[in-house]
mmCIF file of C-alpha atoms and ligand atoms in Angstrom:
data_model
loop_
_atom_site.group_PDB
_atom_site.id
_atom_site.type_symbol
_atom_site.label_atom_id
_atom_site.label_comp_id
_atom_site.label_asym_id
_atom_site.label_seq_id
_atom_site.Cartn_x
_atom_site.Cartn_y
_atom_site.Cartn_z
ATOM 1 C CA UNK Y 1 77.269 20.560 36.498
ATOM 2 C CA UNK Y 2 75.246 19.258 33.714
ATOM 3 C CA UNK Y 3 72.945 17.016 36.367
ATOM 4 C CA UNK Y 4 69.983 19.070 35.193
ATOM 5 C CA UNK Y 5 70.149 17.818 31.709
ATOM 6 C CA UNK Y 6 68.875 14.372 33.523
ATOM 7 C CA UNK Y 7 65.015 14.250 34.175
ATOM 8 C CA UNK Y 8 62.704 11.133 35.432
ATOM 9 C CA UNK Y 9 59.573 10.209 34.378
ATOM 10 C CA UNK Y 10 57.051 7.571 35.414
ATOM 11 C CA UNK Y 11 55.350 6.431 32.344
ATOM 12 C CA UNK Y 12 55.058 4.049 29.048
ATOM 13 C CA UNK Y 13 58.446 5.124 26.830
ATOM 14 C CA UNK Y 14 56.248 4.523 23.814
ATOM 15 C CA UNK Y 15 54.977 7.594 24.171
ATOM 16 C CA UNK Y 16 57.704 9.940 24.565
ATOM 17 C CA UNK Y 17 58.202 12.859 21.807
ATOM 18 C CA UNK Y 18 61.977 12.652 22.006
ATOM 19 C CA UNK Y 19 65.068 11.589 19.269
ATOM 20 C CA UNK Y 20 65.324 8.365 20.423
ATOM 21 C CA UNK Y 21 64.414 6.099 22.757
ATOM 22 C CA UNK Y 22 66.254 2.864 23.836
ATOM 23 C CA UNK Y 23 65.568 -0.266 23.577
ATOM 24 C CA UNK Y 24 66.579 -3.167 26.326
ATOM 25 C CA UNK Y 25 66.255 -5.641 23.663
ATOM 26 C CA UNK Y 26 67.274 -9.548 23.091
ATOM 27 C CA UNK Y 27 70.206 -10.180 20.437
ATOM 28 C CA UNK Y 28 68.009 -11.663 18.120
ATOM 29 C CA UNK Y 29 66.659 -7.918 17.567
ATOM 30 C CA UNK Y 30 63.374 -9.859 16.550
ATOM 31 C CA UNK Y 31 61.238 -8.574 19.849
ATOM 32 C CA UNK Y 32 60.635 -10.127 23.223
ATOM 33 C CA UNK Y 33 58.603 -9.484 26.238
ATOM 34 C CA UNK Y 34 58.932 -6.088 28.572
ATOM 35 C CA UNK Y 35 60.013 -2.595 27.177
ATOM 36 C CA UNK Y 36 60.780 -4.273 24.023
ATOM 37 C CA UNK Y 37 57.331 -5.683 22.606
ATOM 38 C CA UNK Y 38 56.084 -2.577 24.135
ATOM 39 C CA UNK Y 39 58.161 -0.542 21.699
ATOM 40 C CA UNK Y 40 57.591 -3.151 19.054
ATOM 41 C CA UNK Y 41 53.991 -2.989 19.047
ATOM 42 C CA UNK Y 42 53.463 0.620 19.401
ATOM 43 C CA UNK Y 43 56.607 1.017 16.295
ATOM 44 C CA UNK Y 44 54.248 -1.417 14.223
ATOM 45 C CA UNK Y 45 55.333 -4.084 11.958
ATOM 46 C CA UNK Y 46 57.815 -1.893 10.255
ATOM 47 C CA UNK Y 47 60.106 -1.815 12.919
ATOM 48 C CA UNK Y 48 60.349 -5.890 12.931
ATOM 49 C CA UNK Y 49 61.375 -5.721 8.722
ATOM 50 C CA UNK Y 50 64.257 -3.608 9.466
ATOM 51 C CA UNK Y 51 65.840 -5.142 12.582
ATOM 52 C CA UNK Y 52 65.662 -8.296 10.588
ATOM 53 C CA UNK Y 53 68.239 -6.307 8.209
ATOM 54 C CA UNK Y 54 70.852 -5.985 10.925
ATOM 55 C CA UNK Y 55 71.709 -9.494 12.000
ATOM 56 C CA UNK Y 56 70.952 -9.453 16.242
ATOM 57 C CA UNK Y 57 73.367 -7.564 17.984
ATOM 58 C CA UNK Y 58 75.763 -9.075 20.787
ATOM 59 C CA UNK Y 59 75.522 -8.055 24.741
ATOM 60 C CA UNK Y 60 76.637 -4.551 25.670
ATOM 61 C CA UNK Y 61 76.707 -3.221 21.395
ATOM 62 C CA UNK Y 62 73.816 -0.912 20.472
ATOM 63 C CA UNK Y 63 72.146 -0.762 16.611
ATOM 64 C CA UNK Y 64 69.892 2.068 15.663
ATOM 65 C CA UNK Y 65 66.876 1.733 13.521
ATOM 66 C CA UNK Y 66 63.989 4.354 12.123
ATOM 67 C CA UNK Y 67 61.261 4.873 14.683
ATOM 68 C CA UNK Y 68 58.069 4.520 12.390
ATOM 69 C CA UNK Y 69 54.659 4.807 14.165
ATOM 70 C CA UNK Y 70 56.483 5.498 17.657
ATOM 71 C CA UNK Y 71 56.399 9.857 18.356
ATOM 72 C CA UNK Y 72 60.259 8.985 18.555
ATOM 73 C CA UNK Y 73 62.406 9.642 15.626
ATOM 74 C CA UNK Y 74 64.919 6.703 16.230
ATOM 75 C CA UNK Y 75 65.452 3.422 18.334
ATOM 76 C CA UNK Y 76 68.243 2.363 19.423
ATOM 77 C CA UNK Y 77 68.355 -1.048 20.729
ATOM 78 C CA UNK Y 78 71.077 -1.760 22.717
ATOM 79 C CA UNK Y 79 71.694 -5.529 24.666
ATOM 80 C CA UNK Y 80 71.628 -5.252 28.357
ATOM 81 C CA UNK Y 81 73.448 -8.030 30.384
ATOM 82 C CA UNK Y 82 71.175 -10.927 32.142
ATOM 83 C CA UNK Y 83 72.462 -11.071 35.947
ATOM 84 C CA UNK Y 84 74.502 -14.074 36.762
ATOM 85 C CA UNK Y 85 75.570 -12.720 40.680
ATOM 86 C CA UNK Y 86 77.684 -10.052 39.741
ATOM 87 C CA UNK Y 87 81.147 -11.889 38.852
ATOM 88 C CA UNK Y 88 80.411 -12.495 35.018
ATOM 89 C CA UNK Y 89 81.342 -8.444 33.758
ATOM 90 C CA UNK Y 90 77.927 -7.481 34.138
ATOM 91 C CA UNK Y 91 78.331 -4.083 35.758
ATOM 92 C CA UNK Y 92 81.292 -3.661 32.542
ATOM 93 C CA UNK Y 93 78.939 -4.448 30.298
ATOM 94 C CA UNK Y 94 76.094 -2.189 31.101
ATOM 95 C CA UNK Y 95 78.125 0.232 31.114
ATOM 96 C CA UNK Y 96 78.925 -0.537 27.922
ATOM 97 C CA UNK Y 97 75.320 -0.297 26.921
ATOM 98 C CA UNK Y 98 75.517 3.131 27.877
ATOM 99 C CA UNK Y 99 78.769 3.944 26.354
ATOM 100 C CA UNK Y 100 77.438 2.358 22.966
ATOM 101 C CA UNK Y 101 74.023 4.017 22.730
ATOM 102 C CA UNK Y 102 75.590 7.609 23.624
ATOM 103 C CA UNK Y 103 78.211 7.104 20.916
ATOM 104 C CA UNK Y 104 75.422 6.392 18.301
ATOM 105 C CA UNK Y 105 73.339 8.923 19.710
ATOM 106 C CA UNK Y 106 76.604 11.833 19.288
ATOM 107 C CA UNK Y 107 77.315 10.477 15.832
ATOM 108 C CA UNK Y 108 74.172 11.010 14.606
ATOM 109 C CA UNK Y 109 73.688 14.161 16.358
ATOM 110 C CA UNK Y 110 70.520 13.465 18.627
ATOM 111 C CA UNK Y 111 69.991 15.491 21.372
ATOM 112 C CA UNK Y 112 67.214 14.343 23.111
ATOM 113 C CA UNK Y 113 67.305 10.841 24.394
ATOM 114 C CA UNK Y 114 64.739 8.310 26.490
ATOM 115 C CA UNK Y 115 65.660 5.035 28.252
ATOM 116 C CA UNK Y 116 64.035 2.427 29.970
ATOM 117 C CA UNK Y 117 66.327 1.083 33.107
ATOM 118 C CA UNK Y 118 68.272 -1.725 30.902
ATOM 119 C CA UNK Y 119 68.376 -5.271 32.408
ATOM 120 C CA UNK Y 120 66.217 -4.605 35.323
ATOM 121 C CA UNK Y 121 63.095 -6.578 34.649
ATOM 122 C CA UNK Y 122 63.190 -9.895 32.900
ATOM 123 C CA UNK Y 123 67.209 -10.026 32.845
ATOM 124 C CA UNK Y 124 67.020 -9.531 36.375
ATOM 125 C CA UNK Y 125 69.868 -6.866 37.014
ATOM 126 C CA UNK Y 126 69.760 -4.955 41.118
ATOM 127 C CA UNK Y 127 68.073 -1.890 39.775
ATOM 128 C CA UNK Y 128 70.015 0.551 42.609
ATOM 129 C CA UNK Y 129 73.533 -1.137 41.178
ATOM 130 C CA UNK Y 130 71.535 -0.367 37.251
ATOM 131 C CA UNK Y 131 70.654 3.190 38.434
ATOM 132 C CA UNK Y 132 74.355 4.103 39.461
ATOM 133 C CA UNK Y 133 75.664 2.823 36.369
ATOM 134 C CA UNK Y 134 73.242 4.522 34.519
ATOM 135 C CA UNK Y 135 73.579 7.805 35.876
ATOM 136 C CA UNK Y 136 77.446 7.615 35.983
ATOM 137 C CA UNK Y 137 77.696 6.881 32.342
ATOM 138 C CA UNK Y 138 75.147 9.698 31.510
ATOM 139 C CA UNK Y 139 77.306 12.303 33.154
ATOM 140 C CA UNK Y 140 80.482 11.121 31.642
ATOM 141 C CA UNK Y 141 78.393 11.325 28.095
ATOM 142 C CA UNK Y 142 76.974 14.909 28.679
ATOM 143 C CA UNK Y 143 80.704 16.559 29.776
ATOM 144 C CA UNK Y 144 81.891 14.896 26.142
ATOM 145 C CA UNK Y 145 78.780 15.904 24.082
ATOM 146 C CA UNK Y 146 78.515 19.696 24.027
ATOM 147 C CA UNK Y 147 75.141 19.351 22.263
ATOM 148 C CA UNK Y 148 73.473 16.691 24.439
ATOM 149 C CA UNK Y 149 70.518 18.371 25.767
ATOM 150 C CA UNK Y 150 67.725 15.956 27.709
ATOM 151 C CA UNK Y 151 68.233 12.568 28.981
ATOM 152 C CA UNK Y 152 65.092 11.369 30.523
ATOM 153 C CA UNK Y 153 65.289 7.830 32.740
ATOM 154 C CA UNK Y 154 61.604 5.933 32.200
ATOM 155 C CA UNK Y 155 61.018 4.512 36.014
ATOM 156 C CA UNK Y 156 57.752 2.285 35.030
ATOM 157 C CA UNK Y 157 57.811 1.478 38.620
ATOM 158 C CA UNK Y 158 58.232 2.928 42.347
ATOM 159 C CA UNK Y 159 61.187 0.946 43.105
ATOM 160 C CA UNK Y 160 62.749 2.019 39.587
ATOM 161 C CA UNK Y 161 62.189 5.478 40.395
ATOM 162 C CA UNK Y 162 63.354 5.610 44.161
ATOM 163 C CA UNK Y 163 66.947 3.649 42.754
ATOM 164 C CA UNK Y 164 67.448 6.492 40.248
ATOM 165 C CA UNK Y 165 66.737 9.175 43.079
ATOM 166 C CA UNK Y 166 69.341 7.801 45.316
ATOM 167 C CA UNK Y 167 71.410 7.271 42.420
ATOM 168 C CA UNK Y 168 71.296 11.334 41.646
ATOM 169 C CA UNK Y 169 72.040 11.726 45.175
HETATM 170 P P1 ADP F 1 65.439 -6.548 30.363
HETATM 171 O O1 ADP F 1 65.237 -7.841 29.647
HETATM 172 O O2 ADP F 1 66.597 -5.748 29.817
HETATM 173 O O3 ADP F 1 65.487 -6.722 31.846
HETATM 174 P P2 ADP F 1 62.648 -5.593 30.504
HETATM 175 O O4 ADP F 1 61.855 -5.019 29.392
HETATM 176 O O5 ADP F 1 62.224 -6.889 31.071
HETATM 177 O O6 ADP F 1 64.178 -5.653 29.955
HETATM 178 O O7 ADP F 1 62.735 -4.547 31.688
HETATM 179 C C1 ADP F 1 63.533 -3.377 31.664
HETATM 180 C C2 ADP F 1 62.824 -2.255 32.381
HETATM 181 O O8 ADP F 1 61.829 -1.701 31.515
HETATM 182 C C3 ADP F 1 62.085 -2.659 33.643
HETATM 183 O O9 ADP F 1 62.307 -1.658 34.625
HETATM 184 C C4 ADP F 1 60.617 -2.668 33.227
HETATM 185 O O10 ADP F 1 59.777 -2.367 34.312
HETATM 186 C C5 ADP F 1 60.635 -1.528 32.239
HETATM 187 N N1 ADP F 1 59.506 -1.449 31.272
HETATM 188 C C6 ADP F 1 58.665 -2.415 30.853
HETATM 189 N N2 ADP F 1 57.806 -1.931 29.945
HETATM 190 C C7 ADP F 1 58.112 -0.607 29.784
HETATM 191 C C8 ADP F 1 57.586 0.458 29.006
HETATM 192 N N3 ADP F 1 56.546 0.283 28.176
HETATM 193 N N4 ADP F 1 58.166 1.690 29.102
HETATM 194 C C9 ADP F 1 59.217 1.880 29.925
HETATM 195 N N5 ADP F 1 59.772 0.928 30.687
HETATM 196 C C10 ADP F 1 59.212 -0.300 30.626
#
């Protein structure tokens, strides 16, 4: 299958030479703490004028933007759930993260794509649950687009990294 399109990396996403990466951002879209000021501050201030143009975005929907200082050609900033237990949709609406960023990502033809694992840190989402989901929707997205060629998952820690292992399992 196309599993091998899927590759993990242990390192800062800011510095990936890719399309796009992904952002696990707020829905102000203004920046926040995590993978986001990380992106925000290596983007520069540029970044922070033109997500003021496109009004937050709600949980789950994804917005792209330009990439500007980053080596990345795009962002896209999608809105991960914050973990209430597990009975308020949040595995749905991860999902729907993924769903939403791959749909941008077809339409505007990228092929190479980075992301950080969504809702794991500060929103507090089981990263082995985040991994599955993750990996799930990324095989669903590269049987539908025939051009997808690299995903890469950003582990920035051990644990990260051994939940998307198991997860490719
Ligand atoms: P969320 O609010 O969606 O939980 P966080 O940014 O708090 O977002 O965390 C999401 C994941 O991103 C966590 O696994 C965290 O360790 C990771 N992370 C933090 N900084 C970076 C970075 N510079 N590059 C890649 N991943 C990062």
């Amino acid at each position: 299958m196309k599993k091998k399109i899927i590759k993990l990396v242990e390192t800062d996403i800011t510095t990936l030479s890719v399309d796009v990466i992904v952002n696990a951002a707020n829905s102000s879209l203004l920046g926040g703490g995590g993978v986001d000021g990380a992106i925000h501050r290596a983007a520069g201030p540029e970044l922070l004028t033109e997500c003021r143009t496109l009004n937050g975005c709600p949980t789950s929907e994804a917005k792209i933007t330009k990439g500007y200082k980053l080596p990345a050609r795009f962002v896209i900033h999608t809105v991960g759930p914050i973990w209430r237990g597990g009975n308020h949709e949040e595995t749905h609406l991860l999902a729907e993260c993924y769903r939403n960023t791959f749909k941008i990502a077809q339409t505007q033809h990228l092929e190479t794509i980075a992301f950080p694992a969504i809702s794991t840190g500060a929103y507090g989402f089981p990263v082995k649950v985040a991994a599955k989901i993750a990996v799930r929707e990324t095989m669903i997205a590269a049987m539908q687009i025939p051009f997808l060629k690299q995903v890469i998952f950003v582990c920035f820690t051990p644990e990260t990294r051994e939940a998307y292992e198991e997860a490719l399992q």
